[in-house]
Amino acid sequence: MEIYAIRINGLNDPVGFDFAPLLCSWKVRGNTGKKQQGSKIQIASDKALSCILWEKEGGLNSLGEVLDLPLQPYTRYYYQITVRSDVGEQAKSDIHFFETAKLSEPWQAKWIGVQGDDTHPEFFKAFALRKDVQSARLYICGLGIFEATINGQKAGNDLLAPFINDYEEHYQYCTYDVTNLLKERNEISVLLGDGWYRGHFGLGEPTHYDRPLALIAELRIVYSDGSVETICTDESWQYRRSFTTLSDIYNGETQDHTRPLGDWQSAVVIGAPGKLCERYSPPLHYRESFPVKEVVHTPAGETVLDFGQNFAGHVICTKKIPKGTTMTLEFGEVLQNGNFYHDNYRNAESKFTYVSDGTCREIRPRFTFFGFRYVKVSGLDHVDTGCFEGRAIYSEMDQTGCIHTGNEKINQLFSNSLWGLKSNFLDMPTDCPQRDERLGWTGDAQVFCTTAGFHMDTRAFYRKFLRDLRSDQKRNGGAAAIYLPNAFPGLSAGIWSDAATLMPKMLYDYYGSRELLAEQYPLMKDWVDYVYRADKARGQKNLYDFGFQFGDWLALDGSTEQSTFGRTDNGYLCSVFYFASTRYVADAAKVLGLEEATEYEARANAIKAAILAEYFTATGRLAIDTQTGYLAALKFGVYKEKQRIIDSLKDRMKKDLNRLKGGFVGSTMMNCVLAENGMVDKAYDLLFFEGFPGWLYAVNLGATTIWERWNSILPDGSISGTGMNSLNHYSYGSVVEFLYRYSAGIQPAAPGFRKAKIAPCPEIRLGHMACSFDSAGGRYVSSWNIEDDGSLTFHIEIPFGCEAEVFLPEQDSKLLTAGSYDFQIRTQRDYRALYSGSTPYERLFEDDRAVAVLKKYVPEIVAGTDRADAEAMSKCLNDSRYRAQLFRMPTEAFDKAIREIETIRA
């Protein structure tokens, strides 16, 4: 038995973080027993655990046990977990640690800056050590972005620190263990850049924030004799301009190593630009690397590096570049007519320029990042691809979900969704990593969060985002922002701002922490109270049908395919989400034992009643006849008669020729809602559709991430527009949740996946499914295969301390405890069959075997039919009422054809 994934607040051996509340979690594998019989946590001041400071024993909560020991500043705590199973086996974990920062200790250091308007300074301090060093920590915040070195070695491995902050509220400071960097004589250097804090940032025409560059730092040295020396930023520090001449999140970075740096000057003590707080951003650093896949010599005479994957990060160059040479790297996502292109980056220049002094060094940006696949290299006589490397930057998270199927296009789609996350989880969930935006849009975040929770352990990452959202909300009377950092204080919108409730619900469902739910409950409550007050002020309609709304953003049922607003009524859609948010507040209040749960439940019921009265007819028909309208009603349980909504959705899909019409709301929930309501075959048809609009359309055109628009690239390879067209936008990657929840069939049935529902849905077009999900409760596995003889085989694993109710096709359910299980079953349905009676006819027209059957029984249908008119035919042929009328023949002929077509196998 092994204890693994030991985390403090979702972080691995964290140093210098805000630890309120202090939660320890762990998982168990390699077990013989089924569940935990007993457990113990011991915390000590030394790694040998010889001086125990605190311990707790009993039925501890592995999802997140509260460690309620009083914490001291500047202190490293070591801890170990012991678990005993129900069969007597016992395991001890490795010894882990967490370390506090300054806590309430006052800063001795002073904020320092520069004289005049010099930008991109380098601050410097030389010092000598008096004794042997036991430990040394650097506590530091540099605004906007800093990089610190001691004796030429980087302090810590963070990039872009101190990350993205609520700049109106506080700035995070970082803590780094620099013990091994110190010598007898030392030099500390800190470079500053603009970042989100000071440079161009925002939506549309970005705002340039003219905030002062500033630095505060304390190097706290503990000597072997126990004495302490602290080297602080003050007037004794010096500064000069650095080799950086431009640093901007959107426009990139310029480093000129040939320009005179000027004389050292005394630093200026300045007033504090804001409050400091311990960091709460997860570590942010290089996570993966890519060699150059191909060098493209374009028709325009350019040299372009293709890294084969769209991602966010840097290109590192190790080539020694002759003195005076200017190397320029420009970043793009796609080639056009074989040439370099990045017009879809809009106002973002996205460029890295390096002027060489002839010194051999690792050449890299420090104060920006890029979203790209292609890099145009200018200024070099020869490009040695072995000297260039792509490095992906994203916040430190464990990958928890993995899916592999027998369909390579679906495997690529899974990869695209995962890389959409990696590219946009750079300290906050951005919409895109490349153009002049890169904002923490709350709408994108909430529609994708339930998918992201399968892909990665997102609890620390999303907790940071929600803390910033709450901080901003408190200044705006309960209004939850549409994006962070918020350039429109007080502006909110339904669905987007509902991230304030939907994301905390997801975190509780996936990770099961009541403590974190309690932390986020004020965010949830204040958001629905804000809408409630606004509605009450205009007469209490119990609807959210007022104010600016995005609605079903980028839906295809708008006025044109390039429209931003869809056809689904915004008042209806936002009211449904308002109902869901209010219900989630009531549910959270119940979990937390709050009496106000009754009040919010009553509010939710009143909102639902108002929606039914306003948007449904007396007979139960939904007046909003769109895909998204029906999907939202089914997802959140807003209807008079469920079956009528299901039937109406089916009719709407027929009218829409079984094509996706929804946008960021409808299409992101489409497949899961279909599967949940008995239409998994329709969900699969949409998943496997390879034309426009569909997920595999982009895969077939070589996409390695998810696009913002279904047709961001046209079939001829040209980009469909530049106004709003990102090729790395994760929202539509939400479809992979369908693969986890329904194809593999893994769903939470209790908070933190202590109990799961496993109900896999085999599909011959997938071939086979192999899915693992290392949940907060432990690792689930759900795999299946369709055998040659028509039987179905399943392999299921349930982790220690968990249970699952397993539903296999046409079988009675089974409640299984921890363990590994294999099943082989036979069903009445032949899962080898490619087609059924509900298969869209245009699919049949693509298979010569199916066409031959149709010619045999209903030759009138296929006479002269080709794929071009198959889509138009589909509208009629999928409805028996139209078939008989159009072709004046009995439907029995069609039925015979379908029965024979159902025998066609892969």
Coordinates of C-alpha atoms in Angstrom, one line a residue, residues 53-295:
L53 CA 4.6 19.7 17.3
W54 CA 1.1 18.4 16.4
E55 CA -0.6 15.2 15.6
K56 CA -4.1 14.0 14.8
E57 CA -5.4 10.4 14.6
G58 CA -8.7 8.8 13.7
G59 CA -11.0 8.8 10.7
L60 CA -9.2 11.6 9.0
N61 CA -10.5 13.0 5.7
S62 CA -8.1 12.3 2.9
L63 CA -10.0 14.8 0.7
G64 CA -8.7 17.6 2.9
E65 CA -8.1 17.3 6.6
V66 CA -7.8 20.6 8.5
L67 CA -4.4 21.1 10.2
D68 CA -5.3 23.5 13.0
L69 CA -1.9 24.0 14.6
P70 CA -0.8 27.6 15.2
L71 CA 1.7 28.6 12.5
Q72 CA 4.8 30.6 13.2
P73 CA 6.5 32.9 10.6
Y74 CA 9.6 31.8 8.7
T75 CA 9.0 28.2 9.7
R76 CA 9.3 24.9 7.8
Y77 CA 7.0 22.2 9.1
Y78 CA 7.6 18.5 8.2
Y79 CA 4.8 16.0 8.2
Q80 CA 4.0 12.4 7.6
I81 CA 0.7 10.5 7.0
T82 CA 0.0 7.0 8.2
V83 CA -2.9 5.0 6.8
R84 CA -4.2 1.6 8.0
S85 CA -6.7 -0.3 5.9
D86 CA -9.6 -2.6 6.9
V87 CA -7.4 -5.7 6.4
G88 CA -4.6 -4.4 8.7
E89 CA -2.1 -3.3 6.1
Q90 CA -0.4 0.0 7.0
A91 CA 1.6 2.5 5.0
K92 CA 3.6 5.6 5.9
S93 CA 4.0 8.4 3.4
D94 CA 7.2 10.0 2.5
I95 CA 8.0 13.0 4.6
H96 CA 6.7 16.2 3.1
F97 CA 6.9 19.8 4.2
F98 CA 5.3 23.2 4.0
E99 CA 6.8 26.5 5.0
T100 CA 5.3 29.8 6.1
A101 CA 6.3 33.2 4.9
K102 CA 6.4 36.3 7.0
L103 CA 2.8 36.0 8.3
S104 CA 2.2 39.0 10.6
E105 CA 5.9 39.9 10.9
P106 CA 6.4 43.5 9.9
W107 CA 8.5 44.3 6.8
Q108 CA 11.9 45.7 7.7
A109 CA 12.5 46.4 4.0
K110 CA 11.4 49.6 2.2
W111 CA 9.8 49.9 -1.2
I112 CA 12.4 51.3 -3.6
G113 CA 12.2 52.7 -7.1
V114 CA 14.1 54.9 -9.5
Q115 CA 14.6 58.6 -10.1
G116 CA 12.7 60.1 -13.1
D117 CA 11.0 57.8 -15.6
D118 CA 13.7 55.2 -16.3
T119 CA 12.1 52.0 -17.2
H120 CA 13.3 48.4 -16.9
P121 CA 15.8 49.0 -14.1
E122 CA 18.2 46.5 -12.6
F123 CA 18.6 46.8 -8.8
F124 CA 21.8 45.6 -7.2
K125 CA 23.2 44.9 -3.8
A126 CA 26.6 43.4 -2.8
F127 CA 27.1 41.8 0.6
A128 CA 29.3 39.4 2.4
L129 CA 28.5 36.6 4.9
R130 CA 29.9 36.7 8.4
K131 CA 29.4 33.0 9.3
D132 CA 28.3 29.6 8.1
V133 CA 24.8 29.7 6.7
Q134 CA 22.1 27.3 8.0
S135 CA 19.3 28.6 5.7
A136 CA 18.4 31.7 3.6
R137 CA 15.1 32.8 2.2
L138 CA 14.3 35.6 -0.2
Y139 CA 10.9 37.4 0.4
I140 CA 10.3 39.6 -2.6
C141 CA 7.8 41.5 -4.7
G142 CA 8.8 43.4 -7.8
L143 CA 6.3 45.4 -9.8
G144 CA 5.2 44.8 -12.5
I145 CA 7.2 41.5 -13.1
F146 CA 10.6 40.6 -11.5
E147 CA 13.4 38.2 -11.9
A148 CA 15.9 37.9 -9.2
T149 CA 19.4 36.3 -9.3
I150 CA 22.0 35.7 -6.6
N151 CA 25.5 35.3 -7.9
G152 CA 24.1 34.9 -11.4
Q153 CA 21.8 32.1 -10.4
K154 CA 18.0 32.5 -10.6
A155 CA 16.1 32.6 -7.3
G156 CA 13.3 30.0 -7.6
N157 CA 12.0 28.8 -10.9
D158 CA 8.9 31.0 -11.2
L159 CA 8.3 32.9 -14.4
L160 CA 6.3 36.2 -14.6
A161 CA 6.3 36.6 -10.8
P162 CA 4.5 38.0 -8.9
F163 CA 1.9 36.9 -11.5
I164 CA -1.6 38.4 -12.0
N165 CA -3.0 40.3 -9.0
D166 CA -6.0 42.2 -8.1
Y167 CA -3.9 45.4 -8.4
E168 CA -6.5 47.5 -6.6
E169 CA -6.3 45.3 -3.5
H170 CA -2.9 43.7 -3.0
Y171 CA 0.3 42.4 -4.4
Q172 CA 1.6 38.9 -3.8
Y173 CA 5.1 38.4 -2.5
C174 CA 7.1 35.3 -3.2
T175 CA 9.3 33.2 -1.0
Y176 CA 12.4 31.4 -2.3
D177 CA 14.9 29.1 -0.7
V178 CA 18.2 30.5 -1.8
T179 CA 20.5 28.7 0.7
N180 CA 22.5 27.0 -2.0
L181 CA 23.0 30.2 -4.0
L182 CA 25.0 32.0 -1.3
K183 CA 28.8 32.3 -1.1
E184 CA 31.2 34.2 1.1
R185 CA 30.8 37.3 -1.1
N186 CA 27.5 37.8 -2.9
E187 CA 25.7 39.9 -5.4
I188 CA 21.9 40.1 -5.7
S189 CA 20.3 41.5 -8.8
V190 CA 16.7 42.1 -9.6
L191 CA 15.3 43.0 -13.0
L192 CA 11.9 44.6 -13.4
G193 CA 9.5 44.6 -16.3
D194 CA 6.0 46.0 -17.0
G195 CA 3.7 43.0 -17.1
W196 CA 0.0 43.2 -16.6
Y197 CA 0.5 45.7 -13.8
R198 CA 2.1 48.5 -15.9
G199 CA 2.0 47.8 -19.6
H200 CA -0.7 47.6 -22.3
F201 CA -3.6 45.4 -21.0
G202 CA -7.3 45.2 -21.6
L203 CA -9.9 44.6 -24.3
G204 CA -10.1 46.3 -27.7
E205 CA -7.7 49.3 -27.6
P206 CA -5.7 48.2 -24.6
T207 CA -5.1 50.6 -21.7
H208 CA -1.6 51.5 -20.8
Y209 CA -1.3 51.5 -17.0
D210 CA 1.2 54.1 -15.9
R211 CA 1.9 52.6 -12.5
P212 CA 5.3 53.0 -10.8
L213 CA 7.9 50.3 -11.0
A214 CA 8.8 49.2 -7.5
L215 CA 10.7 46.6 -5.5
I216 CA 10.7 45.3 -2.0
A217 CA 12.8 42.4 -0.7
E218 CA 14.2 40.8 2.4
L219 CA 16.9 38.3 2.3
R220 CA 16.7 36.6 5.7
I221 CA 19.8 34.6 6.6
V222 CA 19.9 32.2 9.5
Y223 CA 23.4 31.3 10.5
S224 CA 24.5 28.0 12.0
D225 CA 24.8 29.6 15.5
G226 CA 21.1 30.6 15.3
S227 CA 21.7 34.3 14.7
V228 CA 19.8 36.1 12.0
E229 CA 20.7 38.7 9.5
T230 CA 18.3 40.4 7.1
I231 CA 19.4 42.2 4.0
C232 CA 16.6 44.7 3.1
T233 CA 15.9 46.9 0.1
D234 CA 16.6 50.5 1.1
E235 CA 18.7 53.5 0.0
S236 CA 21.9 51.4 0.1
W237 CA 20.7 49.5 -3.0
Q238 CA 21.7 50.8 -6.4
Y239 CA 20.1 50.7 -9.8
R240 CA 20.8 51.3 -13.5
R241 CA 18.9 50.7 -16.6
S242 CA 19.0 47.2 -17.8
F243 CA 19.4 45.6 -21.3
T244 CA 15.6 45.4 -21.6
T245 CA 14.1 48.3 -23.6
L246 CA 10.6 46.9 -24.1
S247 CA 8.5 44.5 -22.1
D248 CA 4.8 44.1 -22.8
I249 CA 2.4 41.3 -22.5
Y250 CA 0.9 41.9 -25.9
N251 CA 3.8 43.5 -27.9
G252 CA 6.6 41.4 -26.6
E253 CA 10.1 42.1 -25.4
T254 CA 13.3 43.7 -26.7
Q255 CA 16.7 43.1 -25.1
D256 CA 19.7 45.2 -26.3
H257 CA 22.9 43.9 -24.8
T258 CA 25.0 46.4 -26.7
R259 CA 23.5 49.6 -25.2
P260 CA 25.4 51.4 -22.4
L261 CA 23.8 50.6 -19.1
G262 CA 24.9 53.8 -17.4
D263 CA 26.3 54.4 -14.0
W264 CA 24.9 52.9 -10.9
Q265 CA 22.7 55.3 -8.9
S266 CA 21.2 55.1 -5.4
A267 CA 17.8 53.7 -5.2
V268 CA 14.9 55.9 -4.2
V269 CA 12.7 55.0 -1.2
I270 CA 9.1 55.3 -2.3
G271 CA 5.7 55.0 -0.7
A272 CA 4.1 51.6 -0.7
P273 CA 2.1 51.2 -3.9
G274 CA -0.3 48.8 -2.2
K275 CA -0.7 46.1 0.4
L276 CA 1.4 42.9 0.4
C277 CA 0.1 39.4 0.9
E278 CA 1.5 35.9 0.9
R279 CA 1.3 34.3 -2.5
Y280 CA -1.7 32.3 -3.5
S281 CA -0.8 31.7 -7.1
P282 CA 0.4 28.2 -7.9
P283 CA 3.9 27.8 -9.2
L284 CA 4.3 29.1 -12.8
H285 CA 7.2 27.9 -14.8
Y286 CA 8.3 25.9 -17.9
R287 CA 6.4 22.6 -18.0
E288 CA 7.2 21.0 -21.3
S289 CA 9.6 21.5 -24.2
F290 CA 9.4 21.0 -28.0
P291 CA 12.1 20.7 -30.6
V292 CA 11.7 22.3 -33.9
K293 CA 9.6 20.0 -36.0
E294 CA 10.3 21.5 -39.4
V295 CA 12.0 24.6 -40.9

